[in-house]
Amino acid sequence: MSHAELIDSSAPVALITGANTGIGRYTVLGLVERGYKVYMACRSEEKTQAVIVEILKTHPNAWVQWLPLDLANFSSVQDCAKSFLLNQSQLDLLINNAGVGGEKGLTIQGFEMAFGVNHMGHFLLTHCLMDALLRARAPRVVTVASNAHRFAWGINWSKIRQETRSILGAKDYAVSKLANILFSSQLSKNYSHLGLSTYSLHPGVIRSEFWRHLPPGLMPLIKWGPLISPQQGACTSLHCALDAPHSETGFFYANSSIKKPTVFARNEYLALELWEKSSEWIKRG
Ligand SMILES: NC(=O)c1ccc[n+]([C@@H]2O[C@H](COP(=O)([O-])OP(=O)(O)OC[C@H]3O[C@@H](n4cnc5c(N)ncnc54)[C@H](OP(=O)(O)O)[C@@H]3O)[C@@H](O)[C@H]2O)c1
């Protein structure tokens, strides 16, 4: 019998994106320790399998599997959801964790890179997995946003379909993280009456690979600055995934407690507009 078969079939099931490094990797560990079967939806099989080997060394009974996922491509997102659904009918926990900042360009479907990966990819993935989520007893969707949303004063819709323009991609990243918070709150509005709870969060400022696109001259800031470890960075994700009350659905967290995001992130009309436009965009493909 394989180690996977040894796990109780009633164990809760989680899917997390961008789990091969950084915050995601330590979030997986926390989930495994709480008895979850975890699907790690990531771009690179090689990087993910290396992490799985490391996890199994310290947690030999862990149930962890790689699912291919490139959030910059709708077809890959749809295939990822299909592969999951071939194996599981129900999903207890979805963690939209993967993210890019400072990577410039367009996704395959022509969205600005940060908006396309951080928001559109996760919007589509959540949509494709919704039936499986709603089959779970008390499903949750956790979306890793950022305090960087504080630098976005709304969404300029015309820029969403243009290549990344801002210096270092910072402004575009801020907009994508504003979109993460608006998405999470609208998701709660649309589905909380069916039992789904949603959370968005700022994980802290983390010494992870996230900074890989910074110009080399700025790297010492990351190396010597007051950043926290990826393990510490996973704490708020794990709090939202495992311990936050279901009644707190739709809120934004930092340091494992509810925080007030900006007035733009609390704008119900903007949240609805983003939802409607995103729904239209995924229909067009
Ligand atoms: N680090 C911080 O200070 C900080 C602060 C606030 C919020 N956040 C947010 O926290 C989350 C995790 O960041 P992190 O610090 O752990 O960064 P990280 O170490 O760079 O990890 C990011 C993960 O996202 C994956 N990813 C990137 N583009 C992808 C794509 N197109 N499709 C699928 N996966 C993709 C990466 O995969 P590859 O390894 O294949 O590239 C990696 O697994 C992100 O949403 C980020 O915006 C981070």
XYZ file of C-alpha atoms and ligand atoms in Angstrom:
333
model
C 0.000 0.000 0.000
C 1.418 3.419 -0.952
C 1.857 6.095 1.668
C -0.921 8.020 -0.048
C -3.340 5.119 0.487
C -2.465 5.005 4.172
C -4.011 8.421 4.708
C -7.583 8.336 5.931
C -9.825 8.945 2.908
C -11.877 11.315 5.051
C -8.885 13.652 5.548
C -9.649 17.216 4.453
C -8.281 18.196 1.055
C -6.388 21.410 0.279
C -5.038 22.887 -2.945
C -2.439 25.636 -2.746
C -0.831 27.555 -5.602
C 2.836 28.580 -5.677
C 3.732 26.019 -3.023
C 7.231 25.099 -4.204
C 8.966 27.930 -2.350
C 8.517 30.897 -0.021
C 5.364 31.304 2.026
C 3.554 28.542 0.124
C 6.095 25.885 1.025
C 5.693 26.547 4.773
C 1.932 26.790 4.452
C 1.974 23.245 3.044
C 3.924 22.058 6.093
C 1.351 23.599 8.447
C -1.500 21.921 6.552
C 0.239 18.525 6.542
C 0.733 18.828 10.301
C -3.016 19.367 10.689
C -3.800 16.203 8.679
C -4.638 17.716 5.284
C -4.034 16.004 1.957
C -2.319 18.739 -0.014
C -2.195 19.354 -3.762
C 0.699 21.678 -4.600
C -0.286 23.505 -7.805
C 2.963 24.854 -9.253
C 4.731 25.552 -12.530
C 7.813 23.425 -12.072
C 7.612 19.680 -11.466
C 11.309 19.557 -10.656
C 11.152 22.263 -7.966
C 7.942 20.880 -6.483
C 9.131 17.260 -6.351
C 12.299 18.424 -4.571
C 10.138 20.107 -1.923
C 7.921 17.012 -1.625
C 11.022 14.885 -0.963
C 12.070 17.319 1.800
C 8.586 17.309 3.352
C 8.447 13.487 3.365
C 11.790 13.341 5.177
C 10.329 15.125 8.205
C 6.676 14.071 7.747
C 6.819 10.537 6.283
C 3.034 10.083 6.431
C 2.294 13.319 4.628
C 0.011 13.186 1.579
C 1.372 15.750 -0.891
C 1.077 15.776 -4.667
C 2.136 18.071 -7.493
C -0.409 19.474 -9.944
C 0.910 21.399 -12.965
C -0.283 25.015 -12.999
C 0.765 28.129 -14.869
C -1.486 30.968 -13.750
C -0.391 33.055 -16.737
C -2.300 30.731 -19.081
C -6.060 30.024 -18.838
C -5.658 26.585 -20.514
C -3.173 25.510 -17.864
C -5.481 26.759 -15.087
C -8.416 24.809 -16.561
C -6.253 21.678 -16.973
C -5.088 21.972 -13.373
C -8.680 22.071 -12.125
C -9.589 19.121 -14.394
C -6.705 17.011 -13.040
C -7.777 17.797 -9.499
C -11.396 16.874 -10.234
C -10.339 13.555 -11.776
C -9.001 12.570 -8.347
C -11.205 14.415 -5.868
C -14.841 15.411 -5.849
C -14.566 17.785 -2.938
C -12.171 20.561 -1.919
C -12.123 21.804 1.677
C -9.533 24.525 1.296
C -8.186 26.543 -1.626
C -5.214 28.819 -0.966
C -4.555 31.316 -3.759
C -0.966 31.970 -2.725
C 1.191 32.250 -5.877
C 2.205 35.710 -6.934
C 4.562 37.743 -9.062
C 5.797 41.272 -8.623
C 8.152 43.108 -10.918
C 7.819 40.580 -13.746
C 6.873 42.650 -16.771
C 4.860 41.743 -19.855
C 1.558 40.085 -20.683
C -0.002 36.745 -19.843
C -1.022 34.374 -22.666
C -4.535 35.882 -22.752
C -3.095 39.407 -22.854
C -3.436 40.660 -19.284
C -0.769 42.784 -17.580
C 1.480 40.171 -15.940
C 0.802 40.885 -12.229
C -2.942 41.350 -12.764
C -3.127 38.287 -15.018
C -1.245 35.912 -12.714
C -2.199 37.241 -9.281
C -5.857 38.019 -9.980
C -7.144 36.508 -13.262
C -5.405 33.130 -12.878
C -6.774 32.722 -9.360
C -10.202 34.050 -10.334
C -10.463 31.355 -13.019
C -9.032 28.605 -10.795
C -11.532 29.396 -8.027
C -14.351 29.443 -10.584
C -13.312 26.016 -11.987
C -13.133 24.506 -8.487
C -16.318 26.081 -7.111
C -18.521 22.976 -7.363
C -15.890 20.921 -5.512
C -15.599 23.626 -2.838
C -19.358 23.729 -2.348
C -19.425 19.944 -1.840
C -17.221 20.335 1.270
C -18.784 20.766 4.711
C -17.219 24.134 5.571
C -15.053 25.209 2.611
C -12.619 28.121 2.704
C -10.822 30.181 0.076
C -7.768 32.045 1.341
C -6.195 34.632 -0.978
C -2.736 35.972 -0.244
C -2.911 39.700 -1.010
C -0.559 42.360 0.369
C -0.358 45.697 2.136
C 1.019 46.851 -1.224
C -2.660 47.317 -2.174
C -2.368 50.595 -0.227
C -0.481 52.056 -3.209
C -3.386 51.432 -5.618
C -6.046 54.124 -5.844
C -8.509 52.174 -7.932
C -8.215 50.085 -11.099
C -7.487 51.718 -14.441
C -9.268 49.212 -16.712
C -7.451 50.358 -19.859
C -4.060 49.436 -18.314
C -5.156 45.906 -17.415
C -4.753 44.825 -21.055
C -1.413 46.587 -21.592
C 2.127 45.488 -20.810
C 3.445 46.321 -17.346
C 4.329 50.006 -17.356
C 5.350 51.150 -13.882
C 8.955 51.372 -12.728
C 9.848 48.021 -11.128
C 6.247 46.915 -11.822
C 5.321 48.167 -8.332
C 2.180 50.084 -9.262
C 0.855 47.170 -11.346
C 1.577 44.788 -8.480
C -0.338 47.077 -6.089
C -3.380 46.996 -8.404
C -3.239 43.187 -8.601
C -3.186 42.968 -4.799
C -6.110 45.404 -4.540
C -7.904 43.036 -6.939
C -7.103 40.081 -4.616
C -8.882 41.802 -1.697
C -11.871 42.928 -3.777
C -12.182 39.407 -5.209
C -12.134 37.794 -1.765
C -14.821 40.095 -0.382
C -17.079 39.680 -3.439
C -16.566 35.899 -3.332
C -17.868 35.972 0.223
C -20.892 38.044 -0.803
C -21.708 35.619 -3.619
C -21.171 32.329 -1.795
C -21.219 32.701 2.007
C -24.927 31.765 2.083
C -23.828 28.398 0.603
C -21.318 27.849 3.421
C -18.131 29.203 1.795
C -15.838 31.402 3.914
C -13.215 33.641 2.336
C -10.196 35.498 3.696
C -7.580 37.768 2.153
C -4.381 38.683 3.911
C -1.054 40.462 4.106
C 1.611 37.899 5.099
C 4.258 40.408 6.269
C 7.370 41.417 4.347
C 9.182 38.178 3.703
C 12.713 37.204 2.728
C 11.618 34.935 -0.141
C 12.242 34.565 -3.873
C 9.525 37.161 -4.390
C 12.188 39.842 -4.837
C 13.915 38.001 -7.714
C 13.049 40.709 -10.285
C 14.497 43.602 -8.275
C 17.527 45.314 -9.845
C 20.722 43.831 -8.329
C 21.563 47.225 -6.743
C 18.496 46.956 -4.468
C 19.175 43.374 -3.333
C 21.121 44.428 -0.181
C 17.853 45.983 1.101
C 16.325 42.508 1.031
C 19.379 40.779 2.387
C 19.910 43.140 5.330
C 16.467 44.704 5.773
C 14.036 43.831 8.596
C 12.252 41.094 6.651
C 10.721 38.018 8.263
C 11.245 34.370 7.307
C 8.904 32.487 4.918
C 7.961 30.296 7.893
C 6.787 33.374 9.828
C 5.159 34.595 6.613
C 2.962 31.482 6.487
C 1.387 32.177 9.917
C -1.462 34.429 8.770
C -2.291 32.143 5.819
C -2.473 29.200 8.227
C -4.561 31.178 10.705
C -7.080 32.037 7.955
C -7.024 28.490 6.586
C -7.369 26.635 9.862
C -8.433 28.784 12.788
C -10.211 31.998 11.801
C -13.939 31.788 12.573
C -16.201 31.108 9.594
C -18.239 34.121 10.684
C -15.286 36.369 9.766
C -15.770 35.618 6.071
C -14.855 38.349 3.580
C -12.357 40.131 5.835
C -8.721 41.164 5.293
C -6.095 39.947 7.769
C -2.549 40.772 8.825
C -0.674 39.361 11.832
C -3.465 36.786 12.173
C -6.108 39.370 12.983
C -8.648 41.399 11.024
C -7.306 44.660 9.601
C -8.977 47.455 7.681
C -7.824 47.608 4.045
C -8.020 50.896 2.118
C -11.221 52.637 1.141
C -10.677 51.339 -2.442
C -10.414 47.756 -1.190
C -13.686 48.234 0.725
C -15.518 49.711 -2.277
C -18.446 47.363 -2.970
C -19.116 48.850 -6.417
C -15.513 48.332 -7.470
C -15.604 44.738 -6.153
C -18.725 44.014 -8.183
C -17.320 45.704 -11.288
C -14.118 43.644 -11.018
C -16.162 40.456 -10.565
C -18.346 41.174 -13.601
C -15.424 42.113 -15.845
C -13.371 39.095 -14.715
C -16.350 36.779 -15.344
C -16.705 38.204 -18.836
C -12.959 37.827 -19.523
C -12.861 34.168 -18.474
C -15.881 33.445 -20.692
C -14.061 34.933 -23.683
C -10.929 32.936 -22.785
N 7.460 38.277 -0.041
C 6.786 39.306 0.468
O 7.341 40.180 1.163
C 5.287 39.420 0.246
C 4.621 40.493 0.835
C 3.245 40.606 0.650
C 2.581 39.657 -0.110
N 3.268 38.627 -0.687
C 2.505 37.660 -1.476
O 2.729 36.358 -0.954
C 2.547 35.378 -1.966
C 3.706 34.388 -1.947
O 4.902 35.127 -2.160
P 6.343 34.605 -1.718
O 6.963 35.690 -0.920
O 6.285 33.229 -1.168
O 7.048 34.629 -3.170
P 7.954 33.549 -3.927
O 8.940 32.952 -2.992
O 8.464 34.276 -5.126
O 6.918 32.431 -4.373
C 5.958 32.736 -5.348
C 5.346 31.461 -5.876
O 4.430 31.824 -6.925
C 4.734 30.987 -8.050
N 4.345 31.593 -9.321
C 4.806 32.725 -9.887
N 4.256 32.891 -11.096
C 3.449 31.830 -11.308
C 2.633 31.411 -12.388
N 2.554 32.107 -13.523
N 1.936 30.267 -12.251
C 2.019 29.525 -11.128
N 2.787 29.855 -10.074
C 3.495 30.995 -10.182
C 6.238 30.773 -7.979
O 6.605 29.680 -8.802
P 8.096 29.539 -9.404
O 8.972 29.113 -8.253
O 7.943 28.525 -10.480
O 8.458 30.894 -9.918
C 6.376 30.497 -6.492
O 5.999 29.182 -6.205
C 2.411 36.155 -3.275
O 1.045 36.243 -3.632
C 2.936 37.546 -2.937
O 2.334 38.554 -3.733
C 4.606 38.476 -0.525
